[in-house]
Short mmCIF file of C-alpha atoms and ligand atoms in Angstrom, two decimals:
data_model
loop_
_atom_site.label_atom_id
_atom_site.label_comp_id
_atom_site.label_asym_id
_atom_site.label_seq_id
_atom_site.Cartn_x
_atom_site.Cartn_y
_atom_site.Cartn_z
CA UNK A 176 -0.49 -0.05 -0.03
CA UNK A 177 1.10 3.23 -0.69
CA UNK A 178 -0.12 7.03 -0.01
CA UNK A 179 -0.84 9.34 -2.16
CA UNK A 180 2.27 11.58 -0.67
CA UNK A 181 4.54 8.90 -1.99
CA UNK A 182 2.57 8.68 -4.99
CA UNK A 183 3.47 12.31 -5.44
CA UNK A 184 7.37 12.02 -4.51
CA UNK A 185 7.55 8.72 -7.22
CA UNK A 186 6.35 11.31 -9.60
CA UNK A 187 8.78 13.89 -8.48
CA UNK A 188 11.49 11.41 -8.79
CA UNK A 189 10.80 10.58 -12.43
CA UNK A 190 10.95 14.00 -13.53
CA UNK A 191 14.42 14.21 -11.64
CA UNK A 192 15.46 10.46 -13.97
CA UNK A 193 13.41 12.23 -16.91
CA UNK A 194 16.51 15.16 -16.15
CA UNK A 195 18.91 13.26 -16.14
CA UNK A 196 18.17 11.13 -19.02
CA UNK A 197 17.35 14.35 -21.34
CA UNK A 198 20.35 14.35 -23.41
CA UNK A 199 19.56 10.65 -23.96
CA UNK A 200 16.38 10.31 -24.91
CA UNK A 201 16.85 13.68 -27.49
CA UNK A 202 19.88 11.58 -29.37
CA UNK A 203 17.46 8.76 -29.54
CA UNK A 204 14.94 11.01 -30.91
CA UNK A 205 17.61 12.78 -33.39
CA UNK A 206 18.47 9.43 -35.08
CA UNK A 207 14.78 8.67 -36.10
CA UNK A 208 12.29 11.64 -35.14
CA UNK A 209 12.83 15.53 -34.91
CA UNK A 210 15.22 15.28 -31.28
CA UNK A 211 13.18 16.80 -29.34
CA UNK A 212 11.48 13.87 -27.12
CA UNK A 213 14.04 14.33 -24.18
CA UNK A 214 13.02 18.32 -24.21
CA UNK A 215 9.51 17.15 -24.50
CA UNK A 216 9.71 14.53 -21.00
CA UNK A 217 11.90 17.52 -19.44
CA UNK A 218 9.38 20.36 -20.09
CA UNK A 219 6.69 18.16 -19.42
CA UNK A 220 7.66 16.54 -16.01
CA UNK A 221 9.06 20.13 -14.40
CA UNK A 222 5.49 21.55 -15.35
CA UNK A 223 4.05 18.25 -13.13
CA UNK A 224 6.54 18.99 -10.76
CA UNK A 225 5.15 22.63 -10.05
CA UNK A 226 2.23 21.73 -10.35
CA UNK A 227 2.12 19.46 -7.57
CA UNK A 228 3.91 21.02 -5.17
CA UNK A 229 0.80 22.19 -3.40
CA UNK A 230 -1.31 19.00 -3.37
CA UNK A 231 -2.12 17.64 -0.26
CA UNK A 232 -1.87 14.23 -1.57
CA UNK A 233 -5.13 13.15 -0.49
CA UNK A 234 -6.45 11.83 -3.85
CA UNK A 235 -4.06 9.83 -5.98
CA UNK A 236 -6.91 10.42 -8.92
CA UNK A 237 -6.51 14.43 -8.77
CA UNK A 238 -2.83 13.83 -8.77
CA UNK A 239 -3.08 11.53 -11.32
CA UNK A 240 -5.24 13.98 -13.32
CA UNK A 241 -3.42 17.04 -12.62
CA UNK A 242 0.01 15.72 -14.02
CA UNK A 243 -2.05 14.44 -17.12
CA UNK A 244 -3.21 17.81 -17.60
CA UNK A 245 0.02 19.42 -17.10
CA UNK A 246 1.75 17.11 -19.39
CA UNK A 247 -0.78 17.90 -22.30
CA UNK A 248 -0.62 21.46 -22.43
CA UNK A 249 3.35 21.81 -21.67
CA UNK A 250 4.36 19.26 -24.05
CA UNK A 251 4.23 20.17 -27.42
CA UNK A 252 5.39 16.65 -29.56
CA UNK A 253 2.99 13.60 -29.99
CA UNK A 254 4.77 12.41 -26.35
CA UNK A 255 2.37 15.19 -24.25
CA UNK A 256 -1.05 14.38 -25.54
CA UNK A 257 -0.04 10.33 -25.15
CA UNK A 258 1.30 10.56 -22.03
CA UNK A 259 -1.06 13.23 -20.77
CA UNK A 260 -4.05 10.79 -21.46
CA UNK A 261 -2.54 7.94 -19.95
CA UNK A 262 -2.09 9.82 -16.76
CA UNK A 263 -5.85 11.21 -17.34
CA UNK A 264 -7.00 7.38 -17.88
CA UNK A 265 -5.42 6.44 -15.07
CA UNK A 266 -6.91 8.76 -12.52
CA UNK A 267 -10.17 7.39 -13.23
CA UNK A 268 -9.58 4.33 -11.61
CA UNK A 269 -7.66 5.70 -8.92
CA UNK A 270 -10.19 8.46 -8.06
CA UNK A 271 -11.11 9.45 -4.61
CA UNK A 272 -7.92 7.29 -3.32
CA UNK A 273 -5.74 8.36 -0.68
CA UNK A 274 -3.83 5.09 -1.14
CA UNK A 275 -2.71 2.45 -3.73
CA UNK A 276 -1.81 -0.95 -3.89
CA UNK A 277 -0.50 -3.10 -6.32
CA UNK A 278 -3.51 -4.73 -7.83
CA UNK A 279 -4.59 -0.45 -8.20
CA UNK A 280 -1.21 0.22 -9.84
CA UNK A 281 -1.74 -2.91 -12.44
CA UNK A 282 -5.18 -1.22 -13.58
CA UNK A 283 -3.52 2.55 -13.21
CA UNK A 284 -0.86 0.76 -15.93
CA UNK A 285 -4.06 -0.95 -17.92
CA UNK A 286 -5.72 2.47 -18.32
CA UNK A 287 -2.43 4.19 -18.83
CA UNK A 288 -2.07 1.53 -22.27
CA UNK A 289 -5.63 2.04 -22.99
CA UNK A 290 -5.72 5.68 -22.88
CA UNK A 291 -2.32 5.40 -25.03
CA UNK A 292 -4.04 3.98 -27.59
CA UNK A 293 -6.98 5.56 -28.02
CA UNK A 294 -5.26 8.84 -28.36
CA UNK A 295 -2.69 7.37 -30.93
CA UNK A 296 -4.28 4.54 -32.66
CA UNK A 297 -1.15 2.44 -32.57
CA UNK A 298 -0.63 -1.16 -31.02
CA UNK A 299 1.92 -3.24 -30.32
CA UNK A 300 4.74 -3.98 -32.61
CA UNK A 301 4.56 -0.09 -33.97
CA UNK A 302 7.69 1.31 -32.48
CA UNK A 303 5.97 3.39 -30.09
CA UNK A 304 5.75 3.51 -26.20
CA UNK A 305 3.39 0.69 -26.20
CA UNK A 306 6.29 -1.42 -27.02
CA UNK A 307 7.78 -1.05 -23.49
CA UNK A 308 3.99 -0.67 -21.93
CA UNK A 309 2.03 -3.17 -22.86
CA UNK A 310 4.85 -6.26 -22.19
CA UNK A 311 5.24 -4.00 -18.85
CA UNK A 312 1.67 -4.78 -18.21
CA UNK A 313 1.62 -8.37 -19.40
CA UNK A 314 4.35 -8.88 -16.92
CA UNK A 315 2.30 -7.74 -13.76
CA UNK A 316 -0.50 -9.54 -14.63
CA UNK A 317 1.93 -12.61 -15.32
CA UNK A 318 3.77 -12.29 -11.90
CA UNK A 319 0.29 -11.77 -10.01
CA UNK A 320 -0.86 -14.84 -11.21
CA UNK A 321 2.17 -16.69 -10.11
CA UNK A 322 1.63 -15.28 -6.33
CA UNK A 323 5.16 -12.86 -6.30
CA UNK A 324 4.69 -9.85 -4.38
CA UNK A 325 4.83 -6.56 -4.89
CA UNK A 326 8.32 -5.58 -4.97
CA UNK A 327 8.99 -9.03 -7.62
CA UNK A 328 5.70 -7.00 -9.69
CA UNK A 329 7.72 -4.50 -10.08
CA UNK A 330 10.80 -5.62 -10.43
CA UNK A 331 9.41 -7.92 -13.46
CA UNK A 332 7.72 -4.75 -14.95
CA UNK A 333 10.31 -2.82 -14.74
CA UNK A 334 12.70 -5.64 -16.55
CA UNK A 335 10.05 -6.15 -18.86
CA UNK A 336 9.58 -2.51 -20.05
CA UNK A 337 13.52 -2.37 -20.57
CA UNK A 338 13.33 -4.85 -22.49
CA UNK A 339 10.65 -4.01 -24.37
CA UNK A 340 12.13 -0.87 -24.88
CA UNK A 341 16.01 -2.60 -26.26
CA UNK A 342 13.44 -4.79 -28.48
CA UNK A 343 11.73 -1.79 -30.25
CA UNK A 344 15.50 -1.91 -32.03
CA UNK A 345 14.62 -4.77 -34.04
CA UNK A 346 11.34 -3.30 -35.33
CA UNK A 347 10.34 -0.52 -38.06
CA UNK A 348 8.05 1.88 -36.83
CA UNK A 349 4.50 2.24 -38.19
CA UNK A 350 3.35 4.97 -35.98
CA UNK A 351 4.90 8.66 -35.11
CA UNK A 352 7.47 10.72 -36.99
CA UNK A 353 9.76 7.65 -37.01
CA UNK A 354 7.18 5.86 -39.37
CA UNK A 355 8.40 7.98 -42.55
CA UNK A 356 11.91 6.10 -42.13
CA UNK A 357 10.09 2.91 -42.39
CA UNK A 358 13.06 -0.11 -42.32
CA UNK A 359 15.74 2.76 -41.53
CA UNK A 360 14.46 3.11 -38.60
CA UNK A 361 15.60 -0.63 -37.68
CA UNK A 362 18.45 -0.87 -35.11
CA UNK A 363 17.28 2.40 -33.33
CA UNK A 364 15.59 2.71 -29.98
CA UNK A 365 12.45 3.98 -29.68
CA UNK A 366 12.55 7.06 -27.24
CA UNK A 367 8.81 6.80 -25.98
CA UNK A 368 9.59 3.35 -25.61
CA UNK A 369 12.79 4.39 -23.49
CA UNK A 370 11.20 7.07 -21.13
CA UNK A 371 8.33 4.32 -20.13
CA UNK A 372 10.84 1.93 -19.17
CA UNK A 373 12.08 4.85 -17.22
CA UNK A 374 9.62 5.56 -15.77
CA UNK A 375 8.31 1.79 -14.98
CA UNK A 376 12.34 1.49 -13.54
CA UNK A 377 11.76 4.38 -11.28
CA UNK A 378 8.78 3.06 -9.51
CA UNK A 379 10.66 -0.24 -8.92
CA UNK A 380 13.43 1.78 -7.46
CA UNK A 381 11.65 3.56 -5.42
CA UNK A 382 9.09 0.48 -3.72
CA UNK A 383 11.82 -1.64 -3.49
P1 ADP B 13 6.79 14.08 -31.56
O1 ADP B 13 7.50 12.85 -32.39
O2 ADP B 13 5.82 14.92 -31.82
O3 ADP B 13 8.19 15.10 -31.78
P2 ADP B 13 8.21 13.15 -28.82
O4 ADP B 13 9.26 13.10 -29.60
O5 ADP B 13 7.98 13.78 -28.01
O6 ADP B 13 6.73 13.75 -30.17
O7 ADP B 13 7.83 11.78 -29.03
C1 ADP B 13 7.87 10.55 -29.83
C2 ADP B 13 7.56 9.41 -29.34
O8 ADP B 13 6.21 9.20 -29.30
C3 ADP B 13 8.07 8.20 -30.04
O9 ADP B 13 9.35 7.46 -29.82
C4 ADP B 13 6.62 7.12 -29.83
O10 ADP B 13 7.24 6.14 -28.48
C5 ADP B 13 5.65 7.67 -29.50
N1 ADP B 13 4.38 7.89 -29.98
C6 ADP B 13 4.58 8.77 -31.65
N2 ADP B 13 3.26 8.69 -32.03
C7 ADP B 13 2.59 7.37 -30.80
C8 ADP B 13 1.69 7.12 -31.19
N3 ADP B 13 0.59 7.06 -32.67
N4 ADP B 13 1.54 6.28 -30.34
C9 ADP B 13 2.17 5.67 -29.21
N5 ADP B 13 3.28 5.89 -28.99
C10 ADP B 13 3.83 7.28 -29.68
MG1 MG B 14 10.05 14.34 -31.46
#
């Protein structure tokens, strides 16, 4: 079980990790996109941090809603509305809750994926953030079914997300700017899948 205050701490930690990886994410995007993913994410999460500064942490739904809205309104690139929608859909799942458990987390992950799909119409294998998020969700469900505990589940989630992002090197982009390159995008890691993996790895590292 984690409190809303902890959720805010995790989101702040995510913002810091995004900041640390800003040039890396931008570099990945420079290879197959327009080289702004790190900048977009950094700008977005700085706005999120600012928006959560005075939050009392009492309603996790509100925390996610504020996060989503800050991302949508502060990020120019495709990733802003996509991540923004993910957090806003996640907000609905934990609306009014002042604590969340691992089942809530798994439901949040599922709602986030549904939000990204709804907004961007991509699917697994299109070389997008979904290629990190979907394997992460599948790993969560499997670990849960195998009777693993919270930390073990989050570890599986983190590993699956990292591997999923790595595996985007093998496929050609079919959505987003990278899709203009077609097969020439093969060999490059997708920036959005990488930022998703950073986010989920940060959650695991915080909880462990
Ligand atoms: P932009 O492409 O507008 O410059 P960013 O560079 O911030 O925006 O984000 C690019 C990332 O967004 C890609 O690496 C990919 O993971 C993700 N992305 C792009 N289009 C989609 C989509 N339709 N569905 C899901 N993710 C997408
Ligand atoms: Mg870009």
